[in-house]
C-alpha cells in the first residue's frame, strides 16, 4: 500500500505541471496585446502600459515569468483582479464557500437518493420499479441542467411561489461570514434571537433547494445507474448463492452481504461526478445568480479579467487533481486488488 | 454477428425509439431549409412574442394566423418553429463534427499509445490526465479566452474534452488484442506497424468505438448547448438551442414556452442518442446483455 501511495502521489506531478503551463500560457496565447486589451486602446499612457505589463508579469523572459508564476501560485498570490482591483485570492476565498456549500449539498442529495434507489432497482430487477428508476435516470442523465433549473424555477418559484428565484439568502439578511456556509453562519449571528436565526436559516435553505436539485440531478442519475449494475453483479456471485443456500433471509443477504461489496466501485463515482459537479456548478450558479466561483469565472471571461481566469482554472484543476488522487487512494484502501494494477 | 446484432437491437425498445428519434431529427436538420416556414433570422416587427397555437385562442379560430407562426415568435419577432428547425441543424452539425474529430484523433492516439507502449504511452496518458483535470466548461473557458466565443471555439473545446474517452477506450482494446495470436501471426508475416495498427487490430476495437461515438454525440450536443447558454458558444443570432434559451430567460414568467421549447429539443436529442447508444452496447456486447 505504501509504495502505491507514493507512486500515485508522484503521478500527479506531471499533471500539476501541465495545468500550470495551461494557466500560464493562457494570457500569452491571447491574440493581440493583452496589456492593451485590458487597459483599453484609447487612454493608454506609457506609464500605465508599463505598470500593467509589470502587473501581469509580461516584462521578463518567458522562463523567468513561468518560474515567478509558479512560485507566486504556491504562495497563493495570483495578482489583482483587473475589474475589482482586489487580490484575486481574496475574491476567490470570499466566493469559494458558496460553491462548496452548493457542491456538497448536491453531492449529498445525489448520494442519499441515488444509492438506495439503485439498490431498489437491482433487487426489484425487471419489474416496474426497475424500469421506472432506469427510465427516470436515463432522462436525468440526458438533462440539460440549465434548462432543468429554469423548469424548476417555473414550477416552484413562479407557479407555486415557494422558492426564491436567485441568490443565497433574502436581501434583508446581512450574515457575517464565520464559516462561509450560510446554513451554519445563520446560527452564529451575534446578538440575534432564536426566531431571527431560525428565519434566516429557513431563508437560506429555501434559496439552496432548487440549485441543489438542479446540480444534483445528473450525479444522482449516474449514481443510481452505477449502484444498480454493481449490485446486480455482486448478487450474481457465488458467495451470495452460498448465503442463500445457508438459508439467510433476503434482506440480510442484500443489506449485509451484498451491499458492502457493491459499494466498492461506487467509491469511484465521487471522482467521476466531480467533473460534472464543477461544470454543473458553473451553469447552476449562472442560472440562479449564486455568488460562487462559477459565476465569477464566467463574468471574468466576459470582462477579460485574465488574472481571475488564470487563477480560477489553476485552483479548480488542482483541486480536481487532488480529489481524484484521494479517491484513488481510498479505492485502493478498500479494494486491495487495485494496488497491484497501474 | 450481424443477424444476432440486429435482432438484439430490434428487441431493445429503447434503442428503436432512440433510432427513430435520431432519424426524425436528422431529417428535420437536413431539410430545415424546405420545412421551415421562414428564415430563422427574419424579423416580424408586428408580432413580438406571439403565443404558440395551443395558447392562442385567436389563432385557433382563424386558421390563417395559426398557420403563420405555429410555435409563436420570440422577443424580437422571429418565428420560433423556424429557429428550432435550423437549431437542429446547428446542434446535430456540432455533434457530428465533434464525434468525427474526437473519434478520429482519439482512435489514432489511442492506437499509438497502446501499440507502442513505454514512454510514448506514458506521455500520452499524462496528457490525458491533464485534460481530465479540466472539465469541459473549464476547457471551453481556456479556448474561448484565446479564440473568442463562437461555434468554432465550441467545436474545438468539446472535441478536445471528449477525446480522452476515445483514447482510453482504444488503448485498452489494443492492449487486450496485442498479445493475441492473430496479431503475432501478422507480425511473423512481416506486417508493418501501420498495417498492424489500422488493419489488423483496429477492426477488432470497432464495437466499443461505435458505442462511444453514439454516446459522444449526446455529450457533445449537451456540452455545446451549455456553452451557448453561458454565452461562450454560438453567438446570437445563430439559432442554437442553448443560446435561444439564454436569450429568452428574461421572459420565463410571461412567455414560458420560449424557454421550454428549445430545452425540450435538447433533452429529446440527447435522450435519443443515449437510448440508442445503450441499446447498441447491449446488442454488441452479449456479455453485458446477459448481465442485465
Tab-separated table of C-alpha atoms in Angstrom, chain A residues 99-272:
chain	number	residue	atom	x	y	z
A	99	UNK	CA	-19.701	26.939	-4.273
A	100	UNK	CA	-18.548	24.373	-1.734
A	101	UNK	CA	-21.864	24.543	0.116
A	102	UNK	CA	-23.808	24.048	-3.101
A	103	UNK	CA	-21.478	21.285	-4.316
A	104	UNK	CA	-21.575	19.378	-1.025
A	105	UNK	CA	-25.338	19.562	-0.747
A	106	UNK	CA	-25.840	18.428	-4.325
A	107	UNK	CA	-23.480	15.526	-3.723
A	108	UNK	CA	-25.344	14.515	-0.552
A	109	UNK	CA	-28.625	14.821	-2.410
A	110	UNK	CA	-27.298	12.633	-5.233
A	111	UNK	CA	-25.710	10.012	-2.957
A	112	UNK	CA	-28.517	9.788	-0.391
A	113	UNK	CA	-31.146	9.247	-3.068
A	114	UNK	CA	-29.049	7.592	-5.779
A	115	UNK	CA	-27.649	4.670	-3.787
A	116	UNK	CA	-30.939	3.448	-2.203
A	117	UNK	CA	-32.796	3.890	-5.483
A	118	UNK	CA	-30.099	1.969	-7.365
A	119	UNK	CA	-30.258	-0.873	-4.828
A	120	UNK	CA	-34.031	-0.937	-5.059
A	121	UNK	CA	-33.881	-1.178	-8.856
A	122	UNK	CA	-31.390	-4.044	-8.591
A	123	UNK	CA	-33.366	-6.137	-6.110
A	124	UNK	CA	-36.632	-5.491	-7.965
A	125	UNK	CA	-34.935	-6.196	-11.282
A	126	UNK	CA	-37.172	-6.351	-14.389
A	127	UNK	CA	-40.219	-5.084	-12.514
A	128	UNK	CA	-41.918	-1.729	-12.970
A	129	UNK	CA	-39.784	-0.344	-10.102
A	130	UNK	CA	-36.608	-1.157	-12.011
A	131	UNK	CA	-37.981	0.178	-15.297
A	132	UNK	CA	-39.142	3.472	-13.811
A	133	UNK	CA	-35.862	4.012	-11.931
A	134	UNK	CA	-33.858	3.269	-15.067
A	135	UNK	CA	-36.139	5.396	-17.227
A	136	UNK	CA	-36.003	8.329	-14.837
A	137	UNK	CA	-32.237	8.089	-14.512
A	138	UNK	CA	-31.821	7.997	-18.287
A	139	UNK	CA	-33.840	11.202	-18.534
A	140	UNK	CA	-31.870	12.728	-15.652
A	141	UNK	CA	-28.641	11.721	-17.315
A	142	UNK	CA	-29.697	13.404	-20.585
A	143	UNK	CA	-30.972	16.550	-18.891
A	144	UNK	CA	-29.613	19.939	-19.948
A	145	UNK	CA	-29.337	21.192	-16.368
A	146	UNK	CA	-29.543	24.878	-17.261
A	147	UNK	CA	-32.976	24.119	-18.718
A	148	UNK	CA	-33.932	21.832	-15.845
A	149	UNK	CA	-33.111	24.691	-13.457
A	150	UNK	CA	-35.395	27.010	-15.392
A	151	UNK	CA	-38.194	24.450	-15.340
A	152	UNK	CA	-37.746	24.119	-11.564
A	153	UNK	CA	-37.942	27.912	-11.257
A	154	UNK	CA	-41.015	27.940	-13.465
A	155	UNK	CA	-42.786	25.369	-11.312
A	156	UNK	CA	-41.608	26.012	-7.740
A	157	UNK	CA	-40.925	29.753	-7.838
A	158	UNK	CA	-43.343	31.163	-10.391
A	159	UNK	CA	-46.203	28.666	-10.282
A	160	UNK	CA	-46.182	27.630	-6.602
A	161	UNK	CA	-44.260	30.593	-5.236
A	162	UNK	CA	-42.480	28.575	-2.551
A	163	UNK	CA	-38.833	29.104	-3.520
A	164	UNK	CA	-36.881	32.237	-4.412
A	165	UNK	CA	-35.530	32.674	-7.933
A	166	UNK	CA	-31.951	33.703	-7.198
A	167	UNK	CA	-29.277	34.428	-4.621
A	168	UNK	CA	-28.188	32.662	-1.429
A	169	UNK	CA	-30.418	34.373	1.141
A	170	UNK	CA	-33.123	37.052	1.275
A	171	UNK	CA	-31.859	40.608	0.794
A	172	UNK	CA	-32.751	41.789	4.306
A	173	UNK	CA	-30.227	39.492	5.980
A	174	UNK	CA	-26.644	40.555	6.309
A	175	UNK	CA	-24.967	37.490	7.725
A	176	UNK	CA	-21.401	37.990	8.998
A	177	UNK	CA	-19.192	35.307	7.467
A	178	UNK	CA	-17.708	32.921	10.027
A	179	UNK	CA	-17.560	29.564	8.269
A	180	UNK	CA	-18.806	30.858	4.922
A	181	UNK	CA	-21.584	28.269	4.962
A	182	UNK	CA	-24.822	30.165	5.362
A	183	UNK	CA	-26.564	27.125	6.834
A	184	UNK	CA	-24.125	27.376	9.755
A	185	UNK	CA	-23.481	31.100	9.812
A	186	UNK	CA	-27.173	31.900	10.219
A	187	UNK	CA	-26.969	30.239	13.651
A	188	UNK	CA	-23.941	32.335	14.586
A	189	UNK	CA	-25.450	35.799	14.042
A	190	UNK	CA	-24.168	37.758	17.036
A	191	UNK	CA	-26.851	39.061	19.378
A	192	UNK	CA	-29.781	37.656	17.432
A	193	UNK	CA	-32.794	35.967	18.966
A	194	UNK	CA	-33.589	32.359	18.135
A	195	UNK	CA	-36.563	33.355	15.985
A	196	UNK	CA	-34.429	35.605	13.832
A	197	UNK	CA	-31.730	32.969	13.416
A	198	UNK	CA	-34.362	30.407	12.503
A	199	UNK	CA	-35.885	32.701	9.880
A	200	UNK	CA	-32.507	33.441	8.342
A	201	UNK	CA	-31.733	29.727	8.318
A	202	UNK	CA	-35.027	28.904	6.604
A	203	UNK	CA	-34.384	31.612	4.059
A	204	UNK	CA	-31.002	30.141	3.186
A	205	UNK	CA	-32.457	26.622	2.968
A	206	UNK	CA	-35.150	27.825	0.576
A	207	UNK	CA	-32.532	29.522	-1.577
A	208	UNK	CA	-30.393	26.412	-1.585
A	209	UNK	CA	-33.167	23.965	-2.532
A	210	UNK	CA	-33.553	24.496	-6.285
A	211	UNK	CA	-29.835	24.909	-7.105
A	212	UNK	CA	-29.161	21.699	-5.145
A	213	UNK	CA	-31.737	19.742	-7.144
A	214	UNK	CA	-30.585	21.234	-10.454
A	215	UNK	CA	-26.929	20.498	-9.784
A	216	UNK	CA	-27.550	17.103	-8.161
A	217	UNK	CA	-29.720	15.600	-10.897
A	218	UNK	CA	-27.033	14.322	-13.284
A	219	UNK	CA	-24.845	12.879	-10.474
A	220	UNK	CA	-27.983	11.311	-8.970
A	221	UNK	CA	-28.795	9.571	-12.247
A	222	UNK	CA	-25.186	8.415	-12.652
A	223	UNK	CA	-25.018	7.051	-9.114
A	224	UNK	CA	-28.352	5.226	-9.390
A	225	UNK	CA	-27.288	3.513	-12.633
A	226	UNK	CA	-23.905	2.585	-11.270
A	227	UNK	CA	-25.202	1.261	-7.947
A	228	UNK	CA	-27.774	-0.868	-9.785
A	229	UNK	CA	-25.294	-2.513	-12.141
A	230	UNK	CA	-22.726	-3.020	-9.389
A	231	UNK	CA	-25.372	-4.548	-7.111
A	232	UNK	CA	-26.589	-6.861	-9.894
A	233	UNK	CA	-23.063	-8.051	-10.490
A	234	UNK	CA	-22.491	-8.805	-6.815
A	235	UNK	CA	-25.873	-10.548	-6.446
A	236	UNK	CA	-24.748	-12.997	-9.153
A	237	UNK	CA	-21.622	-14.040	-7.257
A	238	UNK	CA	-21.053	-17.461	-5.734
A	239	UNK	CA	-20.863	-16.250	-2.157
A	240	UNK	CA	-24.363	-14.805	-2.422
A	241	UNK	CA	-25.601	-18.211	-3.590
A	242	UNK	CA	-23.870	-19.740	-0.591
A	243	UNK	CA	-25.595	-17.249	1.677
A	244	UNK	CA	-28.926	-18.158	0.105
A	245	UNK	CA	-28.160	-21.862	0.494
A	246	UNK	CA	-27.375	-21.280	4.158
A	247	UNK	CA	-30.954	-20.045	4.454
A	248	UNK	CA	-30.206	-16.429	5.270
A	249	UNK	CA	-33.073	-14.014	4.836
A	250	UNK	CA	-33.140	-11.940	1.674
A	251	UNK	CA	-32.807	-8.547	3.404
A	252	UNK	CA	-29.801	-9.855	5.296
A	253	UNK	CA	-28.168	-11.048	2.082
A	254	UNK	CA	-28.820	-7.785	0.277
A	255	UNK	CA	-28.034	-5.283	3.004
A	256	UNK	CA	-25.259	-7.074	4.889
A	257	UNK	CA	-23.532	-9.380	2.415
A	258	UNK	CA	-24.005	-7.777	-0.992
A	259	UNK	CA	-24.073	-4.067	-0.220
A	260	UNK	CA	-20.559	-3.900	1.210
A	261	UNK	CA	-19.012	-5.229	-1.969
A	262	UNK	CA	-21.424	-3.463	-4.289
A	263	UNK	CA	-20.467	-0.087	-2.869
A	264	UNK	CA	-16.750	-0.547	-3.535
A	265	UNK	CA	-16.873	0.574	-7.189
A	266	UNK	CA	-19.348	3.287	-6.204
A	267	UNK	CA	-16.494	4.961	-4.285
A	268	UNK	CA	-15.006	5.893	-7.640
A	269	UNK	CA	-18.112	7.871	-8.539
A	270	UNK	CA	-17.011	10.660	-6.223
A	271	UNK	CA	-14.139	11.187	-8.622
A	272	UNK	CA	-16.364	10.704	-11.647
